[in-house]
PDB file of C-alpha atoms and ligand atoms in Angstrom:
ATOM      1  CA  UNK A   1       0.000   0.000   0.000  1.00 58.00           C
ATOM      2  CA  UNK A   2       1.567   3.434  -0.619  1.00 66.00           C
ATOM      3  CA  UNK A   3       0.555   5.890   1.675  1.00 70.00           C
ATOM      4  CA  UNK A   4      -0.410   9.636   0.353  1.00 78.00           C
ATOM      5  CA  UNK A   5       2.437  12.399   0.384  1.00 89.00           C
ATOM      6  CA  UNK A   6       2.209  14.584   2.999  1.00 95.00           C
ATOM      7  CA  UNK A   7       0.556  17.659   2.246  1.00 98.00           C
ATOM      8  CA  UNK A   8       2.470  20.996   4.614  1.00 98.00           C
ATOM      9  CA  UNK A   9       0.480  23.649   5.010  1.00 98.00           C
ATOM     10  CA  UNK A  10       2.860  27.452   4.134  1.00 98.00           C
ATOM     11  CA  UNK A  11       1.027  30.195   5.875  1.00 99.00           C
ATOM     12  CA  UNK A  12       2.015  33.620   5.571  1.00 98.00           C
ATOM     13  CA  UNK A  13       0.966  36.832   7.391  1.00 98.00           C
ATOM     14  CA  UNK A  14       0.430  40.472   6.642  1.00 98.00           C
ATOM     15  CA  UNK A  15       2.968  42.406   4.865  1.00 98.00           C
ATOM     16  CA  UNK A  16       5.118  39.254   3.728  1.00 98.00           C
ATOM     17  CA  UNK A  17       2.948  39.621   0.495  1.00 98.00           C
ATOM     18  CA  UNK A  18       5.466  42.416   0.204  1.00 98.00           C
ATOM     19  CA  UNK A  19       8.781  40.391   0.784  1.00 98.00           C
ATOM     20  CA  UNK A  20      11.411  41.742  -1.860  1.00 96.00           C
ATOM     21  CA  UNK A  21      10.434  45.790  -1.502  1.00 97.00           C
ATOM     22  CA  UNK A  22       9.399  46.029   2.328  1.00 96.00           C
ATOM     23  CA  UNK A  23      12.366  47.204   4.571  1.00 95.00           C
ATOM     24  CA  UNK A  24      15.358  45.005   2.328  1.00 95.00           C
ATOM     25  CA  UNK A  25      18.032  45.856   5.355  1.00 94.00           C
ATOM     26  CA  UNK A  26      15.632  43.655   7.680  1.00 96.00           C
ATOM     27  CA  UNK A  27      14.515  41.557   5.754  1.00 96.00           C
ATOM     28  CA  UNK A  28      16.782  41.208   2.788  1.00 93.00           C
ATOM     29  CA  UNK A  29      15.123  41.047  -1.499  1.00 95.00           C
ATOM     30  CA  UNK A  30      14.101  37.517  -1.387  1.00 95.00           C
ATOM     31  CA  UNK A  31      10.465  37.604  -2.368  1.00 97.00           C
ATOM     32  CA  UNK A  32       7.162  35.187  -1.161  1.00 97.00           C
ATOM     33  CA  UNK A  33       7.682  33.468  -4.732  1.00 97.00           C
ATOM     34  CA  UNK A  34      11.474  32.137  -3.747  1.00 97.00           C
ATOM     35  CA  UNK A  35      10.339  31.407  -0.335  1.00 98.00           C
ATOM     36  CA  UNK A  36       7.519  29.322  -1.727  1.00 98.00           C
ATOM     37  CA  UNK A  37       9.607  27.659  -4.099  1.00 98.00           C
ATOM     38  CA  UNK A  38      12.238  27.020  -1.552  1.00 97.00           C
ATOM     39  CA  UNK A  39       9.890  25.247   0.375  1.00 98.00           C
ATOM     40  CA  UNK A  40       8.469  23.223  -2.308  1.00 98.00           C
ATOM     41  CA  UNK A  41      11.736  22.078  -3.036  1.00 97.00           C
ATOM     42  CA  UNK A  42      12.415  20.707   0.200  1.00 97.00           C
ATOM     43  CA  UNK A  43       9.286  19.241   0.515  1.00 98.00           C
ATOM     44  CA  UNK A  44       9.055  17.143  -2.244  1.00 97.00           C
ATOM     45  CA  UNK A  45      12.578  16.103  -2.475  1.00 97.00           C
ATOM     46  CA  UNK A  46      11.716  14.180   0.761  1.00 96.00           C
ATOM     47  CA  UNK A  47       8.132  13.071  -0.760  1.00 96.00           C
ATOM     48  CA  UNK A  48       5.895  15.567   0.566  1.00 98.00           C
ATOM     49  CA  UNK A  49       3.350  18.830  -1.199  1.00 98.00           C
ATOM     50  CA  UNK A  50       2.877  22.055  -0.112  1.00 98.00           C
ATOM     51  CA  UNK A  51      -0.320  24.592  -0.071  1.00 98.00           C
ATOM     52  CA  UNK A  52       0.620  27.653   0.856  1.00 98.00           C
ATOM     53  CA  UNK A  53      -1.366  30.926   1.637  1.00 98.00           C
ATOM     54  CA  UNK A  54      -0.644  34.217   2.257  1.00 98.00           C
ATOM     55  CA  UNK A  55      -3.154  36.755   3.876  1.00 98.00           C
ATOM     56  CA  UNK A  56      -2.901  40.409   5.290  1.00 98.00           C
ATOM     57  CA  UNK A  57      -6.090  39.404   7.646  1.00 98.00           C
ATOM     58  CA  UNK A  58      -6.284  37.407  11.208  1.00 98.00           C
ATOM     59  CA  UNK A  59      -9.445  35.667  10.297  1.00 98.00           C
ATOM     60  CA  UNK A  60      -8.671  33.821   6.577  1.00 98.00           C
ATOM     61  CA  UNK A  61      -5.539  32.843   8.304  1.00 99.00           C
ATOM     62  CA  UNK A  62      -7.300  30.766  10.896  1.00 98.00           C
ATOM     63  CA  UNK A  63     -10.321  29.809   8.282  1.00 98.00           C
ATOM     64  CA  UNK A  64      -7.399  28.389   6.393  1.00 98.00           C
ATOM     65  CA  UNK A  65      -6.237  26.139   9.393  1.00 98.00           C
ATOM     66  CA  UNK A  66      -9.584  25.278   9.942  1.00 98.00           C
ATOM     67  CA  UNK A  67     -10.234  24.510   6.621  1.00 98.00           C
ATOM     68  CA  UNK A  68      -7.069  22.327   5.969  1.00 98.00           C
ATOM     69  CA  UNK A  69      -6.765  20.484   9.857  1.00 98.00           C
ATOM     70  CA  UNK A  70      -7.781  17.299   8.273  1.00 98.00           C
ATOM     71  CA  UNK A  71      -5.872  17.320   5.443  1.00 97.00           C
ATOM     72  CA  UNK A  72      -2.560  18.582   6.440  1.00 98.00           C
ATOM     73  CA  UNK A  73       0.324  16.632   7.790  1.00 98.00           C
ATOM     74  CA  UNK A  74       1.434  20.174   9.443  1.00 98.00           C
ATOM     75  CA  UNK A  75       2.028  23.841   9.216  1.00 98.00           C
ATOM     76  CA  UNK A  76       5.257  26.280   8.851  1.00 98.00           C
ATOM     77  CA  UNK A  77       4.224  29.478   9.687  1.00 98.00           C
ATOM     78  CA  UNK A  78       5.439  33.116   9.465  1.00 98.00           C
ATOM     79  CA  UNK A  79       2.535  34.740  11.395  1.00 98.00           C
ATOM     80  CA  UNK A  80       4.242  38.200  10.701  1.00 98.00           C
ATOM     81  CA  UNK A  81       2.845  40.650  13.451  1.00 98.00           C
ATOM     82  CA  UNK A  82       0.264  38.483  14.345  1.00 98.00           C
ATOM     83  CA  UNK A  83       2.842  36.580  15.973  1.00 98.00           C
ATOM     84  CA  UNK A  84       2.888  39.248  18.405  1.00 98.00           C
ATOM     85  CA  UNK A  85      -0.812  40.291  19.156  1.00 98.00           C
ATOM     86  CA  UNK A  86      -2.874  37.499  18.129  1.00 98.00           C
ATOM     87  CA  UNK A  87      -4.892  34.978  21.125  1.00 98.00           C
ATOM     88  CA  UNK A  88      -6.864  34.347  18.647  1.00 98.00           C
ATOM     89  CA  UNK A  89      -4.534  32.478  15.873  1.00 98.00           C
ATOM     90  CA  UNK A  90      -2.863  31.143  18.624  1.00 98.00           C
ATOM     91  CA  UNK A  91      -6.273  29.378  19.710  1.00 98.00           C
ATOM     92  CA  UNK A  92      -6.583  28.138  15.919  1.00 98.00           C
ATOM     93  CA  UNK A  93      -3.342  26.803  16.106  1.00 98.00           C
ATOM     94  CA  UNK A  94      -3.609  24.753  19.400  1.00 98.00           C
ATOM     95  CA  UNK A  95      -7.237  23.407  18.049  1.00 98.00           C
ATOM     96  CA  UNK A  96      -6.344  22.215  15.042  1.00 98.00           C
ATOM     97  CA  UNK A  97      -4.048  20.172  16.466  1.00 97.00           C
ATOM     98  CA  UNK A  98      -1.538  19.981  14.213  1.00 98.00           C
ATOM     99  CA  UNK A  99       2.637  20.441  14.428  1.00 98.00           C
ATOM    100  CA  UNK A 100       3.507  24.040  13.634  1.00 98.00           C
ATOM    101  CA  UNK A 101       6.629  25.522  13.041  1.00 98.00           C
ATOM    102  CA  UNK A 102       7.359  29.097  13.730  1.00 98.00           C
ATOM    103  CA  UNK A 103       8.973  31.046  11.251  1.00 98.00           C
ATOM    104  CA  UNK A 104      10.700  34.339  11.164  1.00 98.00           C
ATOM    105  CA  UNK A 105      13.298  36.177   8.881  1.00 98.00           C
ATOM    106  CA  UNK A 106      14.764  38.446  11.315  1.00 98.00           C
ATOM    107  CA  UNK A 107      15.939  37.988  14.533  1.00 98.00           C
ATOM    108  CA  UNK A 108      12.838  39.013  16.675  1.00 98.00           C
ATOM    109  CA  UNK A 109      14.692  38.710  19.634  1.00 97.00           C
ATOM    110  CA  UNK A 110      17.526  41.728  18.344  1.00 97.00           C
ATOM    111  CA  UNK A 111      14.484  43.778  17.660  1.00 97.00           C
ATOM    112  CA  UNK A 112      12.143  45.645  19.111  1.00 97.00           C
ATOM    113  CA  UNK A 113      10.115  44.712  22.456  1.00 98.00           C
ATOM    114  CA  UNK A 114       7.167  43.998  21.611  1.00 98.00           C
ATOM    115  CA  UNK A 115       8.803  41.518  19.159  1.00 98.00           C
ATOM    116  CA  UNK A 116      10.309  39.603  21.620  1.00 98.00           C
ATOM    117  CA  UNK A 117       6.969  37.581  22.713  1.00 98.00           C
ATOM    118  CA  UNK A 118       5.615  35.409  20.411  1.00 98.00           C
ATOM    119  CA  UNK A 119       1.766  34.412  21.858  1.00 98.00           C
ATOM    120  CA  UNK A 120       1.754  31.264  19.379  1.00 98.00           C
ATOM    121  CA  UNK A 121       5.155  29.556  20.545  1.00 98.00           C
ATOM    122  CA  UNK A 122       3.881  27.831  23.322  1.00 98.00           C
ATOM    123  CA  UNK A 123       1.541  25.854  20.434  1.00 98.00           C
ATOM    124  CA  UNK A 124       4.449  25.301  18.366  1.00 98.00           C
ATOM    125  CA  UNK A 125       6.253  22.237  17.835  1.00 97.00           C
ATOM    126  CA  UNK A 126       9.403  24.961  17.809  1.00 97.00           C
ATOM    127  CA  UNK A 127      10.899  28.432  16.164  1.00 98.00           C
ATOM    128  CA  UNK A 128      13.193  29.349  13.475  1.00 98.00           C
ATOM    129  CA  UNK A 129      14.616  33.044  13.782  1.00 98.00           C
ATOM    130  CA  UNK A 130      16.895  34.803  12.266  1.00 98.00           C
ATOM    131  CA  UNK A 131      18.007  32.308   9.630  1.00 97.00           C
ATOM    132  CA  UNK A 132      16.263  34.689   6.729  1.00 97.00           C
ATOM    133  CA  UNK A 133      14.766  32.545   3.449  1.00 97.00           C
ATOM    134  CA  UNK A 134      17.158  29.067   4.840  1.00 97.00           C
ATOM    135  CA  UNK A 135      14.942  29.505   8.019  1.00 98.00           C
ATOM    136  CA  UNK A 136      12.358  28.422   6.116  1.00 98.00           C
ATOM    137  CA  UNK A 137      14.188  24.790   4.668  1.00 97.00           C
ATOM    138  CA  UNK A 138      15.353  24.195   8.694  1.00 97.00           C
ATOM    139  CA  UNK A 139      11.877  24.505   9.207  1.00 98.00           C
ATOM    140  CA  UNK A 140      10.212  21.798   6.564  1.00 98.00           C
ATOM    141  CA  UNK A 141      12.974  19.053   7.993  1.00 97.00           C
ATOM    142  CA  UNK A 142      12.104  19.459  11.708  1.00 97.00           C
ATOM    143  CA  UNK A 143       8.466  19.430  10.358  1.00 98.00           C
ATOM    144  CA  UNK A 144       8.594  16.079   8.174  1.00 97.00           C
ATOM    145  CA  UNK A 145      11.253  14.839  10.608  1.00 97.00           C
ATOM    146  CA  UNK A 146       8.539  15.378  13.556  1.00 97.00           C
ATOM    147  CA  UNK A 147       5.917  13.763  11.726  1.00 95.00           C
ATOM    148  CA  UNK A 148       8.217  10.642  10.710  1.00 92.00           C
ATOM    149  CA  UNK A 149       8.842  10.028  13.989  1.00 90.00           C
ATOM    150  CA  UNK A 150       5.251  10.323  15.273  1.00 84.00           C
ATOM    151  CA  UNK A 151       3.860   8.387  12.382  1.00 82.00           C
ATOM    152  CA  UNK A 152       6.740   5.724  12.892  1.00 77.00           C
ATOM    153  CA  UNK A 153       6.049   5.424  16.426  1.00 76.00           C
ATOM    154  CA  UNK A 154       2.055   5.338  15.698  1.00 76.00           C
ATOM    155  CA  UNK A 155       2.733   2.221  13.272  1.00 74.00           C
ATOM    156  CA  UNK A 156       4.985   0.029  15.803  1.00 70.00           C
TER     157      UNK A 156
HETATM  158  C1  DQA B 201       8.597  38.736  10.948  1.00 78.57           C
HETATM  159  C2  DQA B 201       8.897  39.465  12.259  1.00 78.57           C
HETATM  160  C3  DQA B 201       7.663  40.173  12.762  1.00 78.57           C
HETATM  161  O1  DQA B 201       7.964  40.863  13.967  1.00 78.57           O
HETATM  162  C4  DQA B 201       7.159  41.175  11.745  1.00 78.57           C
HETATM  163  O2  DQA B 201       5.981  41.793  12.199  1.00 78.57           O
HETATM  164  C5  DQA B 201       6.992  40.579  10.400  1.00 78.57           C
HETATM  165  C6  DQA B 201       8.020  39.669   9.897  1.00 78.57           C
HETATM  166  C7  DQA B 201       9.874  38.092  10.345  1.00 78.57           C
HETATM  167  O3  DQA B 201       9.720  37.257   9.466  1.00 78.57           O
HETATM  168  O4  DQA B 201      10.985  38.452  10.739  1.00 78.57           O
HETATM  169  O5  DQA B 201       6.061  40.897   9.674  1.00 78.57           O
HETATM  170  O6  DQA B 201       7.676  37.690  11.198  1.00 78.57           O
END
């Protein structure tokens, strides 16, 4: 029997539509379209497809979790500001009960404050700062490397 590829849910938040023009000396020219295919790359070199999504609004991120829970083998996400302020996509991201990674170009931790909290960590499987566009790659092998294990484990 050949089980289906795992399908990894990209999500993006607001302003990363803008990724190659917004603030280069933070976050450098790479755009959403070489992230994306970055990602792609990694994931199906090690059998697995990506949907990704990219929204400038708190609610049609979570409808887009909720939409995809069943389907999804799990989630790397840059939540992008939302990262900072949102209770409620951290809710969406502990019910859907999937493993998330946590993304982030820049080193939210050399920034500002009120970038220093992130309300959705403690949901996450784990975060990746501060590695710019590779950050997202680490991210896809701890993801399919998590869900190996787990799925492993589940089959013994
Ligand atoms: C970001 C960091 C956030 O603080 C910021 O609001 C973003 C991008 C990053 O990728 O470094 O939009 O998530």
């Amino acid at each position: 029997m050949t089980l289906p590829a795992p399908l990894i849910l990209l999500v993006h938040g607001p302003n990363l539509n803008l990724l190659g023009e917004r603030n280069p000396a933070v976050y450098g020219t790479t755009t959403l379209v070489d992230i994306e295919a970055d990602v792609a790359g990694a994931a199906n070199a090690r059998g697995a497809t990506v949907l990704a999504f990219q929204s400038n609004h708190e609610g049609a991120l979570i409808d887009f979790l909720h939409q995809h829970r069943k389907i999804a083998a799990g989630v790397v996400i840059n939540a992008g500001a939302y990262t900072h302020t949102s209770v409620a996509l951290r809710d969406a991201i502990e019910a859907v009960q999937l493993p998330v990674v946590e993304v982030h170009l820049s080193n939210t931790h050399a920034r500002e404050a009120f970038r220093h909290v992130s309300l959705i960590a403690p949901v996450c499987l784990g975060q990746v700062t501060g590695l710019g566009r590779a950050g997202y790659g680490v991210a896809v092998q701890l993801l399919l490397d998590h869900v190996a294990t787990r799925d492993g484990a589940a089959a013994r």
